[in-house]
Tab-separated table of C-alpha atoms and ligand atoms in Angstrom:
chain	number	residue	atom	x	y	z
A	1	MET	CA	35.899	27.819	-19.015
A	2	SER	CA	35.048	26.763	-15.438
A	3	LEU	CA	35.247	23.325	-14.002
A	4	ASP	CA	32.492	21.830	-11.844
A	5	THR	CA	34.357	20.876	-8.690
A	6	THR	CA	31.256	20.010	-6.646
A	7	ARG	CA	31.444	16.541	-5.155
A	8	HIS	CA	28.382	14.380	-5.720
A	9	ALA	CA	27.432	11.720	-3.161
A	10	PRO	CA	27.199	8.231	-4.692
A	11	ASP	CA	23.617	7.065	-5.513
A	12	PRO	CA	22.154	4.978	-2.677
A	13	ALA	CA	21.679	1.285	-3.393
A	14	PRO	CA	18.144	0.562	-4.686
A	15	ARG	CA	15.840	-0.518	-1.862
A	16	GLU	CA	13.690	-3.578	-2.130
A	17	VAL	CA	10.033	-2.511	-2.215
A	18	ALA	CA	7.636	-4.968	-0.656
A	19	PRO	CA	4.456	-5.462	-2.738
A	20	ILE	CA	1.286	-4.035	-1.211
A	21	PRO	CA	-0.719	-6.970	0.103
A	22	ASP	CA	-4.009	-7.674	-1.615
A	23	PRO	CA	-6.668	-6.444	0.845
A	24	GLY	CA	-9.184	-8.850	-0.671
A	25	VAL	CA	-12.901	-8.222	-0.992
A	26	GLU	CA	-14.577	-6.409	1.885
A	27	GLU	CA	-17.039	-8.388	3.914
A	28	HIS	CA	-20.486	-8.108	2.376
A	29	LEU	CA	-23.057	-6.664	4.760
A	30	PRO	CA	-26.749	-7.181	4.016
A	31	ARG	CA	-28.869	-4.034	3.602
A	32	TYR	CA	-31.738	-3.191	5.915
A	33	THR	CA	-34.165	-3.783	3.077
A	34	ASP	CA	-32.748	-7.307	2.609
A	35	THR	CA	-33.181	-8.268	6.243
A	36	ASP	CA	-36.461	-6.518	6.953
A	37	GLU	CA	-39.249	-7.325	4.532
A	38	ARG	CA	-41.392	-4.407	5.738
A	39	ALA	CA	-38.501	-1.990	5.164
A	40	GLY	CA	-38.152	-3.400	1.624
A	41	ARG	CA	-41.824	-2.762	0.925
A	42	ARG	CA	-41.564	0.726	2.422
A	43	ALA	CA	-38.606	1.564	0.141
A	44	TYR	CA	-40.595	0.273	-2.815
A	45	ARG	CA	-43.526	2.568	-1.937
A	46	GLN	CA	-41.186	5.534	-1.492
A	47	ILE	CA	-39.733	5.014	-4.956
A	48	VAL	CA	-43.188	4.798	-6.527
A	49	ALA	CA	-44.222	7.940	-4.597
A	50	LEU	CA	-41.195	9.857	-5.919
A	51	TYR	CA	-41.934	8.737	-9.469
A	52	GLY	CA	-45.575	9.675	-8.937
A	53	LEU	CA	-44.704	13.122	-7.575
A	54	SER	CA	-42.507	13.975	-10.551
A	55	PRO	CA	-45.331	14.205	-13.169
A	56	LEU	CA	-47.413	16.281	-10.751
A	57	LEU	CA	-44.565	18.790	-10.431
A	58	ALA	CA	-44.050	18.835	-14.207
A	59	ILE	CA	-47.760	19.510	-14.758
A	60	ALA	CA	-47.663	22.233	-12.076
A	61	ALA	CA	-44.757	23.826	-13.984
A	62	ILE	CA	-46.872	23.902	-17.157
A	63	VAL	CA	-49.775	25.467	-15.244
A	64	VAL	CA	-47.418	28.101	-13.789
A	65	TYR	CA	-46.057	28.815	-17.261
A	66	PHE	CA	-49.490	29.806	-18.525
A	67	ALA	CA	-51.166	31.093	-15.342
A	68	VAL	CA	-48.533	33.318	-13.705
A	69	PRO	CA	-47.988	36.680	-15.433
A	70	THR	CA	-44.398	37.208	-16.599
A	71	THR	CA	-44.464	40.742	-15.199
A	72	LEU	CA	-45.007	39.603	-11.577
A	73	SER	CA	-41.789	40.113	-9.609
A	74	PHE	CA	-40.396	40.856	-6.168
A	75	GLU	CA	-37.199	42.399	-4.886
A	76	LEU	CA	-34.612	40.236	-3.123
A	77	GLY	CA	-31.762	42.468	-1.961
A	78	SER	CA	-30.572	44.242	-5.076
A	79	GLU	CA	-32.071	41.588	-7.389
A	80	THR	CA	-35.463	41.590	-9.084
A	81	ILE	CA	-36.868	38.059	-9.080
A	82	ARG	CA	-39.522	37.185	-11.648
A	83	VAL	CA	-42.075	34.879	-10.035
A	84	HIS	CA	-42.893	33.169	-13.347
A	85	HIS	CA	-39.276	32.210	-14.105
A	86	ALA	CA	-38.410	31.265	-10.527
A	87	LEU	CA	-41.470	29.027	-10.000
A	88	PHE	CA	-41.196	27.362	-13.405
A	89	GLY	CA	-37.499	26.573	-12.900
A	90	LEU	CA	-38.063	25.353	-9.342
A	91	LEU	CA	-40.891	22.989	-10.303
A	92	VAL	CA	-39.068	21.513	-13.312
A	93	GLY	CA	-35.929	21.100	-11.178
A	94	LEU	CA	-37.876	19.307	-8.432
A	95	ALA	CA	-39.586	17.046	-10.989
A	96	ILE	CA	-36.191	15.944	-12.329
A	97	LEU	CA	-34.819	15.615	-8.797
A	98	CYS	CA	-37.644	13.237	-7.854
A	99	ILE	CA	-36.712	10.921	-10.725
A	100	GLY	CA	-33.026	11.087	-9.760
A	101	VAL	CA	-33.625	10.432	-6.053
A	102	GLY	CA	-36.129	7.658	-6.855
A	103	SER	CA	-33.665	5.936	-9.186
A	104	VAL	CA	-30.796	6.087	-6.670
A	105	HIS	CA	-33.134	4.804	-3.957
A	106	TRP	CA	-34.224	1.959	-6.231
A	107	ALA	CA	-30.642	0.968	-7.013
A	108	LYS	CA	-29.559	1.107	-3.387
A	109	THR	CA	-32.498	-0.592	-1.709
A	110	VAL	CA	-34.576	-2.697	-4.108
A	111	MET	CA	-32.253	-3.990	-6.842
A	112	ALA	CA	-30.362	-7.205	-6.065
A	113	ASP	CA	-27.316	-6.619	-3.865
A	114	THR	CA	-25.009	-9.383	-5.055
A	115	GLU	CA	-21.300	-8.745	-5.516
A	116	VAL	CA	-19.643	-10.018	-8.643
A	117	VAL	CA	-15.927	-10.565	-9.209
A	118	GLU	CA	-14.952	-10.074	-12.820
A	119	GLU	CA	-11.519	-11.165	-14.011
A	120	ARG	CA	-9.673	-8.952	-16.459
A	121	HIS	CA	-9.807	-10.099	-20.022
A	122	GLU	CA	-8.846	-9.048	-23.536
A	123	LEU	CA	-10.369	-5.767	-24.676
A	124	ALA	CA	-12.148	-7.248	-27.683
A	125	SER	CA	-15.116	-9.318	-26.593
A	126	SER	CA	-15.661	-12.698	-28.153
A	127	PRO	CA	-19.107	-13.675	-29.454
A	128	GLN	CA	-19.492	-15.934	-26.404
A	129	ASP	CA	-18.761	-12.980	-24.100
A	130	ARG	CA	-21.374	-10.898	-25.856
A	131	GLU	CA	-23.883	-13.652	-25.348
A	132	ILE	CA	-22.970	-13.762	-21.694
A	133	VAL	CA	-23.426	-9.951	-21.452
A	134	ALA	CA	-26.848	-10.273	-23.052
A	135	GLU	CA	-27.743	-12.967	-20.532
A	136	GLN	CA	-26.442	-10.832	-17.671
A	137	PHE	CA	-28.446	-7.889	-18.935
A	138	ALA	CA	-31.565	-10.011	-18.960
A	139	ALA	CA	-30.715	-11.252	-15.469
A	140	GLY	CA	-30.114	-7.653	-14.304
A	141	THR	CA	-33.479	-6.618	-15.641
A	142	GLU	CA	-35.010	-9.487	-13.749
A	143	GLU	CA	-33.113	-8.604	-10.563
A	144	SER	CA	-34.097	-4.945	-10.786
A	145	GLY	CA	-37.581	-6.100	-10.021
A	146	ILE	CA	-39.033	-4.358	-13.046
A	147	GLY	CA	-40.499	-7.634	-14.286
A	148	ARG	CA	-42.277	-8.491	-11.069
A	149	ARG	CA	-43.048	-4.974	-9.865
A	150	LYS	CA	-44.514	-3.568	-13.000
A	151	LEU	CA	-45.667	-0.376	-11.284
A	152	LEU	CA	-42.031	0.700	-10.865
A	153	GLY	CA	-41.379	0.608	-14.606
A	154	VAL	CA	-44.704	2.177	-15.465
A	155	SER	CA	-44.308	5.007	-12.959
A	156	LEU	CA	-40.710	5.697	-14.105
A	157	ALA	CA	-41.763	5.741	-17.768
A	158	GLY	CA	-44.662	8.058	-16.913
A	159	ALA	CA	-42.412	10.370	-14.920
A	160	LEU	CA	-39.767	10.572	-17.668
A	161	GLY	CA	-42.408	11.175	-20.324
A	162	THR	CA	-44.120	13.967	-18.398
A	163	VAL	CA	-40.902	15.700	-17.374
A	164	ALA	CA	-40.080	16.062	-21.069
A	165	LEU	CA	-43.182	18.247	-21.555
A	166	PRO	CA	-42.155	21.519	-19.834
A	167	PRO	CA	-39.170	22.108	-22.169
A	168	LEU	CA	-41.553	21.638	-25.109
A	169	VAL	CA	-43.943	24.181	-23.630
A	170	MET	CA	-41.129	26.723	-23.454
A	171	LEU	CA	-40.985	26.726	-27.259
A	172	ALA	CA	-44.024	29.020	-27.024
A	173	ASP	CA	-41.594	31.760	-25.912
A	174	MET	CA	-40.154	31.841	-29.409
A	175	GLY	CA	-43.206	33.641	-30.678
A	176	PRO	CA	-44.817	35.828	-31.769
A	177	TRP	CA	-43.239	36.022	-35.174
A	178	PRO	CA	-42.077	39.638	-35.736
A	179	ILE	CA	-44.414	40.600	-38.552
A	180	ALA	CA	-44.667	44.288	-39.493
A	181	SER	CA	-47.499	45.121	-37.041
A	182	THR	CA	-45.772	43.350	-34.096
A	183	ARG	CA	-42.480	45.051	-34.887
A	184	LYS	CA	-44.120	48.478	-34.837
A	185	GLU	CA	-45.239	47.958	-31.237
A	186	THR	CA	-42.151	46.143	-29.968
A	187	ILE	CA	-38.690	46.284	-31.505
A	188	GLU	CA	-39.329	49.379	-33.603
A	189	LYS	CA	-40.618	51.395	-30.665
A	190	THR	CA	-38.564	52.846	-27.795
A	191	LEU	CA	-39.310	55.403	-25.071
A	192	TRP	CA	-37.919	58.196	-27.223
A	193	ALA	CA	-40.443	60.625	-28.679
A	194	GLU	CA	-40.605	64.286	-29.588
A	195	GLY	CA	-39.785	66.467	-26.544
A	196	VAL	CA	-38.360	63.681	-24.313
A	197	TYR	CA	-35.333	65.038	-22.436
A	198	LEU	CA	-31.959	63.334	-22.556
A	199	VAL	CA	-30.755	62.625	-19.003
A	200	THR	CA	-27.532	61.188	-17.623
A	201	ASP	CA	-27.386	57.472	-16.943
A	202	VAL	CA	-28.098	56.530	-13.286
A	203	THR	CA	-28.491	60.106	-11.919
A	204	TYR	CA	-31.180	61.162	-14.433
A	205	ARG	CA	-30.015	64.763	-14.655
A	206	ARG	CA	-31.011	66.741	-17.733
A	207	ILE	CA	-28.086	67.552	-20.000
A	208	ARG	CA	-27.335	71.017	-21.363
A	209	ALA	CA	-25.747	71.086	-24.808
A	210	SER	CA	-23.051	73.395	-23.448
A	211	GLU	CA	-22.008	70.732	-20.875
A	212	VAL	CA	-21.215	68.009	-23.397
A	213	PRO	CA	-17.410	67.746	-23.639
A	214	LEU	CA	-15.633	67.549	-26.996
A	215	ASN	CA	-14.685	64.034	-28.146
A	216	GLU	CA	-15.986	62.264	-25.020
A	217	LEU	CA	-18.774	59.699	-24.823
A	218	VAL	CA	-21.672	60.431	-22.469
A	219	ASN	CA	-24.123	57.624	-21.625
A	220	ALA	CA	-27.709	58.809	-21.544
A	221	GLN	CA	-31.319	57.655	-21.164
A	222	PRO	CA	-34.759	59.103	-21.889
A	223	GLU	CA	-36.117	61.033	-18.895
A	224	ASN	CA	-39.389	59.054	-18.862
A	225	LEU	CA	-37.485	55.830	-18.111
A	226	GLN	CA	-37.752	56.683	-14.393
A	227	ASP	CA	-41.512	56.106	-14.536
A	228	LEU	CA	-41.007	52.385	-15.174
A	229	HIS	CA	-40.055	49.595	-12.776
A	230	GLY	CA	-38.996	45.945	-12.722
A	231	ALA	CA	-38.893	44.021	-15.970
A	232	GLU	CA	-40.580	46.827	-17.897
A	233	PHE	CA	-37.801	49.191	-16.830
A	234	GLN	CA	-35.071	46.734	-17.876
A	235	GLN	CA	-36.609	46.100	-21.288
A	236	ALA	CA	-37.171	49.780	-22.012
A	237	LYS	CA	-33.661	50.692	-20.876
A	238	ALA	CA	-32.127	47.986	-23.053
A	239	LYS	CA	-33.744	49.502	-26.142
A	240	ALA	CA	-33.490	53.217	-25.364
A	241	SER	CA	-29.879	53.520	-24.123
A	242	ILE	CA	-27.871	56.020	-26.138
A	243	ILE	CA	-24.468	57.596	-26.294
A	244	ILE	CA	-23.954	61.315	-26.830
A	245	VAL	CA	-20.812	62.559	-28.533
A	246	ARG	CA	-19.725	66.069	-29.480
A	247	MET	CA	-17.412	66.198	-32.489
A	248	ASP	CA	-15.912	69.051	-34.428
A	249	PRO	CA	-18.763	69.980	-36.850
A	250	ASN	CA	-16.203	70.228	-39.645
A	251	ARG	CA	-15.332	66.563	-39.182
A	252	ILE	CA	-18.901	65.308	-39.550
A	253	GLN	CA	-20.413	64.299	-42.872
A	254	VAL	CA	-24.143	64.853	-42.528
A	255	PRO	CA	-26.513	63.413	-45.154
A	256	GLU	CA	-29.266	65.730	-46.382
A	257	SER	CA	-31.960	63.759	-44.534
A	258	ARG	CA	-30.172	64.370	-41.186
A	259	ARG	CA	-29.337	68.065	-41.445
A	260	ASP	CA	-31.235	68.964	-38.257
A	261	TRP	CA	-30.452	65.811	-36.242
A	262	ASN	CA	-27.369	67.195	-34.453
A	263	VAL	CA	-26.777	70.278	-32.286
A	264	GLY	CA	-23.507	72.019	-33.165
A	265	GLY	CA	-21.689	68.704	-33.632
A	266	ILE	CA	-23.474	66.884	-30.768
A	267	GLN	CA	-24.905	63.612	-32.061
A	268	CYS	CA	-26.746	60.748	-30.372
A	269	TYR	CA	-26.588	57.093	-31.351
A	270	SER	CA	-28.093	53.888	-30.011
A	271	LYS	CA	-25.744	52.170	-27.574
A	272	ILE	CA	-26.813	48.724	-28.811
A	273	CYS	CA	-24.549	47.128	-31.413
A	274	THR	CA	-26.377	46.150	-34.594
A	275	HIS	CA	-24.506	42.857	-34.752
A	276	VAL	CA	-25.853	40.887	-31.759
A	277	GLY	CA	-26.632	43.648	-29.310
A	278	CYS	CA	-23.595	44.283	-27.079
A	279	PRO	CA	-23.276	47.789	-25.627
A	280	VAL	CA	-20.796	49.799	-27.702
A	281	ASN	CA	-18.584	52.179	-25.779
A	282	LEU	CA	-14.972	52.254	-26.986
A	283	PHE	CA	-14.472	55.625	-28.681
A	284	GLU	CA	-11.365	56.582	-30.641
A	285	ARG	CA	-11.020	60.356	-30.359
A	286	GLN	CA	-8.615	60.844	-33.249
A	287	THR	CA	-10.726	58.990	-35.814
A	288	GLY	CA	-14.245	59.368	-34.386
A	289	HIS	CA	-14.703	55.590	-34.591
A	290	LEU	CA	-16.767	53.649	-32.085
A	291	LEU	CA	-15.751	50.055	-31.411
A	292	CYS	CA	-17.926	47.221	-30.119
A	293	PRO	CA	-15.940	45.146	-27.606
A	294	CYS	CA	-17.693	41.875	-28.471
A	295	HIS	CA	-16.675	41.209	-32.098
A	296	GLN	CA	-14.910	44.447	-33.019
A	297	SER	CA	-17.565	45.977	-35.269
A	298	THR	CA	-16.497	49.570	-35.817
A	299	PHE	CA	-18.884	52.446	-36.545
A	300	ASP	CA	-17.893	55.835	-37.963
A	301	LEU	CA	-19.656	58.477	-35.858
A	302	GLY	CA	-18.397	61.179	-38.207
A	303	ASN	CA	-20.386	59.564	-41.016
A	304	SER	CA	-23.869	58.644	-39.730
A	305	GLY	CA	-22.553	55.661	-37.736
A	306	VAL	CA	-21.855	53.516	-40.808
A	307	VAL	CA	-20.022	50.206	-40.306
A	308	ILE	CA	-16.425	50.403	-41.440
A	309	PHE	CA	-15.235	47.099	-40.003
A	310	GLY	CA	-16.575	43.920	-38.436
A	311	PRO	CA	-19.635	41.693	-38.663
A	312	ALA	CA	-22.376	44.285	-37.941
A	313	GLY	CA	-24.832	44.363	-40.833
A	314	ARG	CA	-25.977	47.983	-40.657
A	315	SER	CA	-25.079	51.343	-39.197
A	316	LEU	CA	-25.748	52.428	-35.628
A	317	PRO	CA	-29.228	54.026	-35.441
A	318	GLN	CA	-29.022	57.772	-34.837
A	319	LEU	CA	-31.473	59.639	-32.598
A	320	PRO	CA	-32.567	63.023	-33.948
A	321	ILE	CA	-32.057	65.711	-31.253
A	322	THR	CA	-32.463	69.429	-30.689
A	323	THR	CA	-32.477	71.766	-27.634
A	324	ASP	CA	-35.266	73.469	-25.672
A	325	GLN	CA	-35.297	77.226	-24.975
A	326	ASP	CA	-32.889	76.720	-22.009
A	327	GLY	CA	-30.350	74.769	-24.003
A	328	TYR	CA	-31.224	71.270	-22.691
A	329	LEU	CA	-31.013	68.368	-25.132
A	330	VAL	CA	-34.350	66.843	-26.198
A	331	ALA	CA	-35.296	64.199	-28.754
A	332	ARG	CA	-36.963	65.237	-31.990
A	333	SER	CA	-38.654	61.847	-32.357
A	334	ASP	CA	-38.102	58.136	-31.721
A	335	PHE	CA	-35.371	56.352	-33.695
A	336	THR	CA	-36.342	56.168	-37.337
A	337	VAL	CA	-35.080	52.579	-37.717
A	338	PRO	CA	-35.158	49.649	-35.228
A	339	VAL	CA	-32.343	49.529	-32.702
A	340	GLY	CA	-30.498	46.321	-31.890
A	341	PRO	CA	-29.368	43.278	-33.859
A	342	SER	CA	-30.060	43.505	-37.556
A	343	TYR	CA	-31.671	40.084	-37.927
A	344	PHE	CA	-34.910	41.522	-36.518
A	345	GLU	CA	-35.669	43.541	-39.620
A	346	ARG	CA	-33.881	41.914	-42.518
A	347	ASP	CA	-36.912	42.327	-44.736
A	348	SER	CA	-37.052	46.110	-44.304
A	349	THR	CA	-33.894	47.147	-46.112
A	350	GLY	CA	-35.968	49.461	-48.298
A	351	ASP	CA	-37.028	51.552	-45.281
A	352	TYR	CA	-33.780	53.455	-44.928
A	353	GLU	CA	-32.756	56.914	-45.882
A	354	GLU	CA	-29.292	57.770	-47.058
A	355	GLY	CA	-26.764	57.180	-44.269
A	356	ASP	CA	-28.904	54.673	-42.395
A	357	ARG	CA	-27.499	51.583	-44.038
B	401	LIG	S1	-22.131	42.470	-30.826
B	401	LIG	FE1	-21.004	44.119	-31.552
B	401	LIG	S2	-19.687	43.271	-32.969
B	401	LIG	FE2	-20.822	41.600	-32.275
């Protein structure tokens, strides 16, 4: 046992702390709009102008929404800017800004500038207090000038009402409803087709079957993706991205309908998770399982990409492949089922062959 032999200095005597003096209420300075009648009228006109400008900007946003093609874009550094999105967002933002600036201007220059001292009171308000609040509210409304200057209230109401329209217009983006004919041309169609070469991601080099390493994932794209640009390129890439994996042919269970879909154990699957569309890329060599990093859906690549764990509703779509006379990998066809999240084609569960579910 050890003894604490350290000497402690005695606590100092408590000091008397002088209370901070009450600084009182700052001197009230009149605003320029209170002393100069012309300045007051000018501020009033500015507020009305801002409220008047807001609906014009909101209407311009609606016009842009319908008139500017969504495919129009320009490059800014490494970014592709879509003119439609940028203009629409800018105009709606400015319309809201006009209302905000107008309201602050109104409060700072036109509303009454009297200072009120309010004593602290009990938290619960008495009925008399509530009556007083109601009276003060009525007085505030009067002081805001909205009673006398009706145009202020009307222009603000008009601006608020019109600014609410652009978000409603955007609901049009939720269509068209994916009926069978729309699906055939959109979500059920990718760039893959018979004879399209598989190329490496980014460098677009054709891939020989002999180069694909055992138990490694290779990211790949269709060769014809290079012909596209801008938004079209991004959309096509999002749907057509695949992973290539070579597994020991003895470890793969191949359903009858997919006998000729792989090349000596090399298989291709969509890279887009069938849950909500994250890119899947975590491969477990020992088991042949592919894991989605978003919500841990796990697909068995040794068994047609079926889901063995997680929230994904259906297996990973497989791309049928073969080789050309020089040994390069080419697609046999497009995917036979839609790629991407399963909610797109819930009503087509009868379309699948064995191993696709
Ligand atoms: S997106 Fe893959 S599991 Fe959710």
